[in-house]
Coordinates of N, CA and C in Angstrom, one line a residue:
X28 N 0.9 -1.2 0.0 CA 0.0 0.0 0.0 C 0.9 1.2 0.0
X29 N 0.9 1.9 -0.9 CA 1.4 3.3 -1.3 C 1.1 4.2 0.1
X30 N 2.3 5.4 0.3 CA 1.8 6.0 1.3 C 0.7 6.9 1.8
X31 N 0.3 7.5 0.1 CA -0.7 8.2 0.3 C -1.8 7.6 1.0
X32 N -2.2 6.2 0.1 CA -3.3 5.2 0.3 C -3.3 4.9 1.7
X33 N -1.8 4.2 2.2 CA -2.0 4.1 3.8 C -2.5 5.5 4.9
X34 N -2.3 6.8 4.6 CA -2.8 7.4 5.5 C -4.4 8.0 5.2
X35 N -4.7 7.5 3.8 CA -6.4 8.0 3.4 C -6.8 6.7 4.3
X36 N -6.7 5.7 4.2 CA -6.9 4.1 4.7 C -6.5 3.6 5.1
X37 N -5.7 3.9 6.5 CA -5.0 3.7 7.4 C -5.5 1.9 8.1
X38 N -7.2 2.0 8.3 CA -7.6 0.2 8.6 C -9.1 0.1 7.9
X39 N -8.3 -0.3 6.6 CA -9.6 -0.3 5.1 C -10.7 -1.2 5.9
X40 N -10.7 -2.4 6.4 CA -11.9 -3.0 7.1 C -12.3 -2.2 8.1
X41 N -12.1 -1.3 8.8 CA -12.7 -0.8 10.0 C -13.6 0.4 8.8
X42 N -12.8 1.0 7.9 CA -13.9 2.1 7.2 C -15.1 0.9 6.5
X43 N -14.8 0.1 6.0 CA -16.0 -0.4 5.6 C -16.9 -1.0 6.6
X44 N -16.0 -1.5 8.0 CA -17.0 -2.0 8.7 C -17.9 -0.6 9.2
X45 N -17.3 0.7 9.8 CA -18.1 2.0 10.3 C -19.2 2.6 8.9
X46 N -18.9 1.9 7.5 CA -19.7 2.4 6.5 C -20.8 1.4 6.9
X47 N -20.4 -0.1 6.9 CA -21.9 -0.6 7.0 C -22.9 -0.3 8.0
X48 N -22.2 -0.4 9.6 CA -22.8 -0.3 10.6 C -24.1 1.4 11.0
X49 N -23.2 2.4 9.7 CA -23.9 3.8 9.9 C -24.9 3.5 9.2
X50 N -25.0 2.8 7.6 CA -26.1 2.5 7.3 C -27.3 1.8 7.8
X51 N -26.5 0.7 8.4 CA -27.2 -0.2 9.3 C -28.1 0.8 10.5
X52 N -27.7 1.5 10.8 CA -27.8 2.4 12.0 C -29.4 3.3 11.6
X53 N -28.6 3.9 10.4 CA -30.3 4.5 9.8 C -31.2 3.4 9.8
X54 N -31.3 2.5 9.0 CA -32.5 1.5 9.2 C -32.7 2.2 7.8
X55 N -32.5 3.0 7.3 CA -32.8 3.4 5.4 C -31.6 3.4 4.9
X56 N -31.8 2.7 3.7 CA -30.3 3.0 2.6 C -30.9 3.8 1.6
X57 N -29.6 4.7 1.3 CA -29.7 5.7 0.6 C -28.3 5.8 0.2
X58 N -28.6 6.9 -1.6 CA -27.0 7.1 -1.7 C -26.5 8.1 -0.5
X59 N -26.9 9.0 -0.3 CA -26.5 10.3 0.4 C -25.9 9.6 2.3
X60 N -26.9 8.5 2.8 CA -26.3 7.7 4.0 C -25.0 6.7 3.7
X61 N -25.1 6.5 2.4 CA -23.9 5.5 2.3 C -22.2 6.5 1.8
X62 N -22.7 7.4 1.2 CA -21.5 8.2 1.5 C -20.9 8.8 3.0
X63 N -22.3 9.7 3.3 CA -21.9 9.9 4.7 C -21.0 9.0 5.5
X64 N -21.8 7.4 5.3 CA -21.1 6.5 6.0 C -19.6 6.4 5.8
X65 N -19.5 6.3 4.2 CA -18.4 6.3 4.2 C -16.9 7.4 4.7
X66 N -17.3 8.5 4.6 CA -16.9 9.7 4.9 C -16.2 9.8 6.3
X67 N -17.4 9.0 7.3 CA -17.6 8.6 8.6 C -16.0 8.1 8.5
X68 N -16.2 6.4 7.3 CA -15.3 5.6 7.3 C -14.1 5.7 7.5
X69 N -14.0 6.9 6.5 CA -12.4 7.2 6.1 C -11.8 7.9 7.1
X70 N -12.7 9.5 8.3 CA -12.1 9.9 9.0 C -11.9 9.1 10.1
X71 N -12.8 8.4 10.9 CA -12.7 8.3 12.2 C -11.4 7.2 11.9
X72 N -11.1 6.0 11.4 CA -10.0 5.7 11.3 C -8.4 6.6 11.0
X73 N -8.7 7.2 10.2 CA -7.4 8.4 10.6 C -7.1 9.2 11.1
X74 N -8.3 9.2 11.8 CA -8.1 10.5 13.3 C -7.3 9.4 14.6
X75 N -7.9 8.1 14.3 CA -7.6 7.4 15.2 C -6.6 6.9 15.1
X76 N -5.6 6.9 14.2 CA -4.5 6.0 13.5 C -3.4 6.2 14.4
X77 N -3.2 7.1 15.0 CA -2.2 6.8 16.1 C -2.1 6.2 17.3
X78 N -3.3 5.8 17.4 CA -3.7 5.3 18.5 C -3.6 3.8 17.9
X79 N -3.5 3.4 16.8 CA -3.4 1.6 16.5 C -1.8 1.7 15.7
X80 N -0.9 2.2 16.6 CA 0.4 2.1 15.5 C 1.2 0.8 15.6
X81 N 0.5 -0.4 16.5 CA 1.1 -1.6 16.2 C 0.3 -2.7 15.7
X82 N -1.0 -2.7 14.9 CA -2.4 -2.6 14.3 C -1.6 -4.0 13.8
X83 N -2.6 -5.2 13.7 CA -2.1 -6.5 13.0 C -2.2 -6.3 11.3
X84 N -1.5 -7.2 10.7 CA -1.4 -6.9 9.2 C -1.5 -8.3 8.9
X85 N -2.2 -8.8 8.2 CA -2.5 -9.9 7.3 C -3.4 -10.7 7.8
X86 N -4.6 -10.0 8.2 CA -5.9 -10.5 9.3 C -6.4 -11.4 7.4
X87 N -7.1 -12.7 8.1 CA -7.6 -13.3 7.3 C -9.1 -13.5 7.4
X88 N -9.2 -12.5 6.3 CA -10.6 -12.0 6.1 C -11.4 -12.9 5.9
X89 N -11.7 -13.9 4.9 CA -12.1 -14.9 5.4 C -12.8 -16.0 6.5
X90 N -11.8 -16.2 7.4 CA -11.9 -17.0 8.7 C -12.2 -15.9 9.4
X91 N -12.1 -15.0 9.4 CA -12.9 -13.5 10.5 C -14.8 -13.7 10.1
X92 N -15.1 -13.5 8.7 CA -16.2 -13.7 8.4 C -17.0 -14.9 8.4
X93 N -15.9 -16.5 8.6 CA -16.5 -17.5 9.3 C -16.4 -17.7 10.8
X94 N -15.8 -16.8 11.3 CA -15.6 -16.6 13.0 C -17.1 -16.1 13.3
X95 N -17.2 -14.7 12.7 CA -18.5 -13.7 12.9 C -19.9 -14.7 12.8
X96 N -20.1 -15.7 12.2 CA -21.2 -16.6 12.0 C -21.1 -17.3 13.0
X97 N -20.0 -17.8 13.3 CA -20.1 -19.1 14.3 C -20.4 -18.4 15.8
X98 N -20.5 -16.7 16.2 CA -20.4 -16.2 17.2 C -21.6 -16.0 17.3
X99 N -22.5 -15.6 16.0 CA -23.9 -15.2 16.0 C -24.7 -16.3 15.8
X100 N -24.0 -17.6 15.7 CA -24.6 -18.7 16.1 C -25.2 -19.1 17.2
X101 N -23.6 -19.1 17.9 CA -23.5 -19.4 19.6 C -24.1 -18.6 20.1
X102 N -24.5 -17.0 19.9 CA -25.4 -16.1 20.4 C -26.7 -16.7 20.6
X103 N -27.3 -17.0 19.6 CA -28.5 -17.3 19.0 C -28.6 -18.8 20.4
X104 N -28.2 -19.9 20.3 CA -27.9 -21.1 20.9 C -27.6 -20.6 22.4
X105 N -27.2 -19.9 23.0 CA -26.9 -19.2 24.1 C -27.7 -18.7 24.7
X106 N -28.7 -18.1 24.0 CA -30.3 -17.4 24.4 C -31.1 -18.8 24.5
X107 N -31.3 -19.2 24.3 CA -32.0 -20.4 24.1 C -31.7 -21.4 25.5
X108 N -30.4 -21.4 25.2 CA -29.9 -22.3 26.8 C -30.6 -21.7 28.3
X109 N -29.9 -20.4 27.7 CA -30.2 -19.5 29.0 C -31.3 -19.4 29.2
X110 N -32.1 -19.3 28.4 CA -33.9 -18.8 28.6 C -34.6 -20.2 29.9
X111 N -33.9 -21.2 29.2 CA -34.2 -22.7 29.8 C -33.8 -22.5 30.3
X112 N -32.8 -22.4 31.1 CA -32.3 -22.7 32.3 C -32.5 -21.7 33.5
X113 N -33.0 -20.6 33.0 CA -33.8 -19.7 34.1 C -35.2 -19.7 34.4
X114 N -35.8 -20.4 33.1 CA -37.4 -21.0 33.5 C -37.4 -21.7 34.2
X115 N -36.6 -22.9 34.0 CA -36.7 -24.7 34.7 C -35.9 -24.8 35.8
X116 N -34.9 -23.9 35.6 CA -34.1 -24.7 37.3 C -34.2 -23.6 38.4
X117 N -34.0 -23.7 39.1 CA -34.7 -23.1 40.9 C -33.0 -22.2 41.0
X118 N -32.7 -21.0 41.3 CA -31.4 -20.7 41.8 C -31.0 -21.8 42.6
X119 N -31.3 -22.5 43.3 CA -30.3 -23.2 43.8 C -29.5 -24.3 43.2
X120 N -30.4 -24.5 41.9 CA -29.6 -25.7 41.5 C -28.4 -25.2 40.1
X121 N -28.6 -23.8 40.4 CA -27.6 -23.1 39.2 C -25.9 -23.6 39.9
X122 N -25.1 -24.0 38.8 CA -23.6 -24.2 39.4 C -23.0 -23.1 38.5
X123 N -22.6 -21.9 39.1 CA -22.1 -20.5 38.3 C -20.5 -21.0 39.2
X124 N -19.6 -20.5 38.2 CA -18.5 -20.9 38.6 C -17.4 -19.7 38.1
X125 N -16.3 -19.6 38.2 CA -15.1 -18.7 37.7 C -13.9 -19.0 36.9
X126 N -14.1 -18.8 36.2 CA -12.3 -19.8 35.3 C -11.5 -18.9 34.7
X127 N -10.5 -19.1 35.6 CA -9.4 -18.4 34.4 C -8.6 -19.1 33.1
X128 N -8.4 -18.6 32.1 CA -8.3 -19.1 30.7 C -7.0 -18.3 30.6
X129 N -6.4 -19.4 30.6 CA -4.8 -18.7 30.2 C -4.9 -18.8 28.2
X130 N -4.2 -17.2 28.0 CA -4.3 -17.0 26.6 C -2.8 -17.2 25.9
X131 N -3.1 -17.5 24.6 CA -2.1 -17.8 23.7 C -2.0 -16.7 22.5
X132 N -3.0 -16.2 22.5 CA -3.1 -15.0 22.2 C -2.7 -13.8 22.6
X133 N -1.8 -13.1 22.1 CA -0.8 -12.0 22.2 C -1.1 -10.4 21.7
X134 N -1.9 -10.2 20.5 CA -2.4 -9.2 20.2 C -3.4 -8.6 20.9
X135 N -3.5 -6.8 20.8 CA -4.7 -6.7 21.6 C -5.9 -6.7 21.1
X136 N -5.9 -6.3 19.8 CA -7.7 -6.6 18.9 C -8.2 -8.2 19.3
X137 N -7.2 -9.2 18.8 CA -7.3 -10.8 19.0 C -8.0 -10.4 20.5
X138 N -7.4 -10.4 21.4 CA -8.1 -10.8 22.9 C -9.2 -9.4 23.2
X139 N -9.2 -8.8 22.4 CA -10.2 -7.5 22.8 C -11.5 -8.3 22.0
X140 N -11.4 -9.0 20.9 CA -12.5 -9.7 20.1 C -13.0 -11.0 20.7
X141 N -11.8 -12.0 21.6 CA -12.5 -13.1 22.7 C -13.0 -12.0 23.6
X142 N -12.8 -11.6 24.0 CA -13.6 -10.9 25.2 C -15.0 -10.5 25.3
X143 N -15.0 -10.2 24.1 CA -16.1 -9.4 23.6 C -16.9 -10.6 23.5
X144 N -16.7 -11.5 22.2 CA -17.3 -13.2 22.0 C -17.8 -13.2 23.6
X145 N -17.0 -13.5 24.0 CA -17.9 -14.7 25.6 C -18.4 -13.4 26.3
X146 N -18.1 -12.3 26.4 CA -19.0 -11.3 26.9 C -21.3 -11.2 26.1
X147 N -20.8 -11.4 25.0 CA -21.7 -11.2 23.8 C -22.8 -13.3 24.0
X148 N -21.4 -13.9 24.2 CA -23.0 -15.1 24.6 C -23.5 -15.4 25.8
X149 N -24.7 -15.0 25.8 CA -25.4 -15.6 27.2 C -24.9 -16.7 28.1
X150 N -24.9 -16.1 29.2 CA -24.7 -17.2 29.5 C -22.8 -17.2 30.9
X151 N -22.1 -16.1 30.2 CA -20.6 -15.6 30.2 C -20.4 -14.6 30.1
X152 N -19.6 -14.5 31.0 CA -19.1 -12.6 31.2 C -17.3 -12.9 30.8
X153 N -16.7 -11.7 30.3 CA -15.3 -11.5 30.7 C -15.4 -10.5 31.9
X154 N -14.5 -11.1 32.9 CA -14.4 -10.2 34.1 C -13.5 -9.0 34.5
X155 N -12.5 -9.5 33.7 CA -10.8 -9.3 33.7 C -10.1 -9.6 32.9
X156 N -9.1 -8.7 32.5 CA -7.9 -9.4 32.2 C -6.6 -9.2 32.4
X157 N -5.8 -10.0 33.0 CA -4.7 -10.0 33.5 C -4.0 -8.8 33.4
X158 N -3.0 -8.5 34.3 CA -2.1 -7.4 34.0 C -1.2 -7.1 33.0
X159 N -0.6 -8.6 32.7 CA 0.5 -8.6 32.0 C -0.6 -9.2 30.5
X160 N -1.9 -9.1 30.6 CA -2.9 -9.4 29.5 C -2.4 -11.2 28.8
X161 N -2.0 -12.3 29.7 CA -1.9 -13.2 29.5 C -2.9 -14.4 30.1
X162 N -4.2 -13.7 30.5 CA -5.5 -14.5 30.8 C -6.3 -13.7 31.1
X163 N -7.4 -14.4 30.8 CA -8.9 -13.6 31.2 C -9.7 -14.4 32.2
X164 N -10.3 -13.5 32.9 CA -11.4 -13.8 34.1 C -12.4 -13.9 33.8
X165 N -13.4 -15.2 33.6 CA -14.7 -15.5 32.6 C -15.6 -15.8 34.2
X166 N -16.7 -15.4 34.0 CA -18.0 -16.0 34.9 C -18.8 -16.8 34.2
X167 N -19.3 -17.8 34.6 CA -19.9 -18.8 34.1 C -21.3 -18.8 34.9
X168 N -22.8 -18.7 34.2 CA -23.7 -18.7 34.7 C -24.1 -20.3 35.0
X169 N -23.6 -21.5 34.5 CA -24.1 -22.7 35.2 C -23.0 -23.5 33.8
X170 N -22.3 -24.0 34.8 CA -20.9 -25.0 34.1 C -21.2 -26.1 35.1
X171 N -21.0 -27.6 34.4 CA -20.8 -28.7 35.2 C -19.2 -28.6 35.6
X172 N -18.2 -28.1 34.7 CA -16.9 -28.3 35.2 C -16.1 -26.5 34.8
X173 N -15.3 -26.4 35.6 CA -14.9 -24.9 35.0 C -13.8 -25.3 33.7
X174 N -13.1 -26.4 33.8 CA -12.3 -26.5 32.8 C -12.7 -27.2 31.7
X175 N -14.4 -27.6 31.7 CA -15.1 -27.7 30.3 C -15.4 -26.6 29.5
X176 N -15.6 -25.2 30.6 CA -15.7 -23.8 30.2 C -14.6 -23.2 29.3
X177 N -13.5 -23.8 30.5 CA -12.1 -23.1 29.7 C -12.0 -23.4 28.4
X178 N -12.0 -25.0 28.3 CA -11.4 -25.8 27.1 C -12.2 -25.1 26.1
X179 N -13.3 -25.1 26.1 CA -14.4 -24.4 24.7 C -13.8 -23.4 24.8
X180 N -13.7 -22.2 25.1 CA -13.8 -21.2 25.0 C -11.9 -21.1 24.2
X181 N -11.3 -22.1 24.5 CA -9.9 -21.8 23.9 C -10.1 -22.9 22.2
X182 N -10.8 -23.9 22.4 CA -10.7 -24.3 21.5 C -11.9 -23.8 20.0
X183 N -12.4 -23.1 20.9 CA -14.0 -22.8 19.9 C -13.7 -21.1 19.0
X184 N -12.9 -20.6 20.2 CA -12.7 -19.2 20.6 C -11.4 -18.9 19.4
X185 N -10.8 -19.1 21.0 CA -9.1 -18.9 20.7 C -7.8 -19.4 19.5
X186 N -8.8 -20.9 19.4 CA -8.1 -21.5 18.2 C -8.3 -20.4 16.7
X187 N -9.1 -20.6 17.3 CA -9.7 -19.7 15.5 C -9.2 -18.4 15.5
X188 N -9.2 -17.7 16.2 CA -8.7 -16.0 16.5 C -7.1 -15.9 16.3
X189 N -6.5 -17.2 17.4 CA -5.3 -17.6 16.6 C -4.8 -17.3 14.6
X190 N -5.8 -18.0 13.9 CA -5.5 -18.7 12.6 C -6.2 -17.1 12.0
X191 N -6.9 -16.5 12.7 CA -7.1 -15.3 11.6 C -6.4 -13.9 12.1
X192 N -6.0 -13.9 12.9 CA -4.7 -13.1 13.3 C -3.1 -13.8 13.2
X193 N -2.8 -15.0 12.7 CA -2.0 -15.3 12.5 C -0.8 -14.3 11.5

């Protein structure tokens, strides 16, 4: 990327993600909203660009867009658990528990995007995250084991976030 092009487009997916989301936002498309949007796109990432000056490079766009489905899956599947399990079972028989998830993941968008995932499905909170940002503090609204919690969430999660921030 040329230098001009890197500082008009400093994080080309974030302008097109802030273009879709403003449209999304009106609830009408129009030409006049999808420029705006875009306009949106272009500045708020270059106003912000010093603030991402160690920003990952070679995100695989791809496996991000089959990450995004399998999250709004587990959303979807998460509401559903949860709705059950707060109709049917009595608070006492809930087993809410605490696990810490040691991460393998090193970047901050990568672990800013798990956090968000298990904050976003019912069910899980992120609590914390470490000082030195090498685990996160998850709550678990009803786990039979905390280290069945962990293991998903590194293998369902982390694995993948891994391979698209690789």
């Amino acid at each position: 990327m040329s230098t001009l092009a890197g500082r008009i487009l400093p994080h080309p997916i974030l302008t097109l993600f802030l273009t879709v989301v403003w449209i999304l936002l009106q609830n009408d498309f129009s030409a006049g909203m999808a420029v705006f949007g875009l306009i949106l796109g272009i500045i708020i990432p270059a106003v912000t660009a010093a603030w991402w000056p160690d920003r990952p490079r070679g995100i695989k766009l791809g496996k991000f867009i089959l990450y995004f489905f399998l999250v709004v899956w587990d959303i979807i599947v998460a509401n559903v658990q949860v709705a059950w399990i707060v109709l049917t079972r009595p608070n006492s028989k809930l087993r809410p528990c605490w696990v810490v998830v040691p991460l393998e993941l090193r970047t901050p968008e990568a672990i800013a995007i798990l956090a968000g995932t298990i904050t976003l499905t019912p069910g899980t909170v992120t609590a914390d995250l470490s000082s030195e940002g090498h685990s996160l503090l998850v709550h678990a609204l009803d786990a039979e084991s905390p280290d069945e919690v962990r293991d998903q969430i590194k293998d369902r999660y982390e694995r993948r976030l891994k391979e698209i921030f690789a």
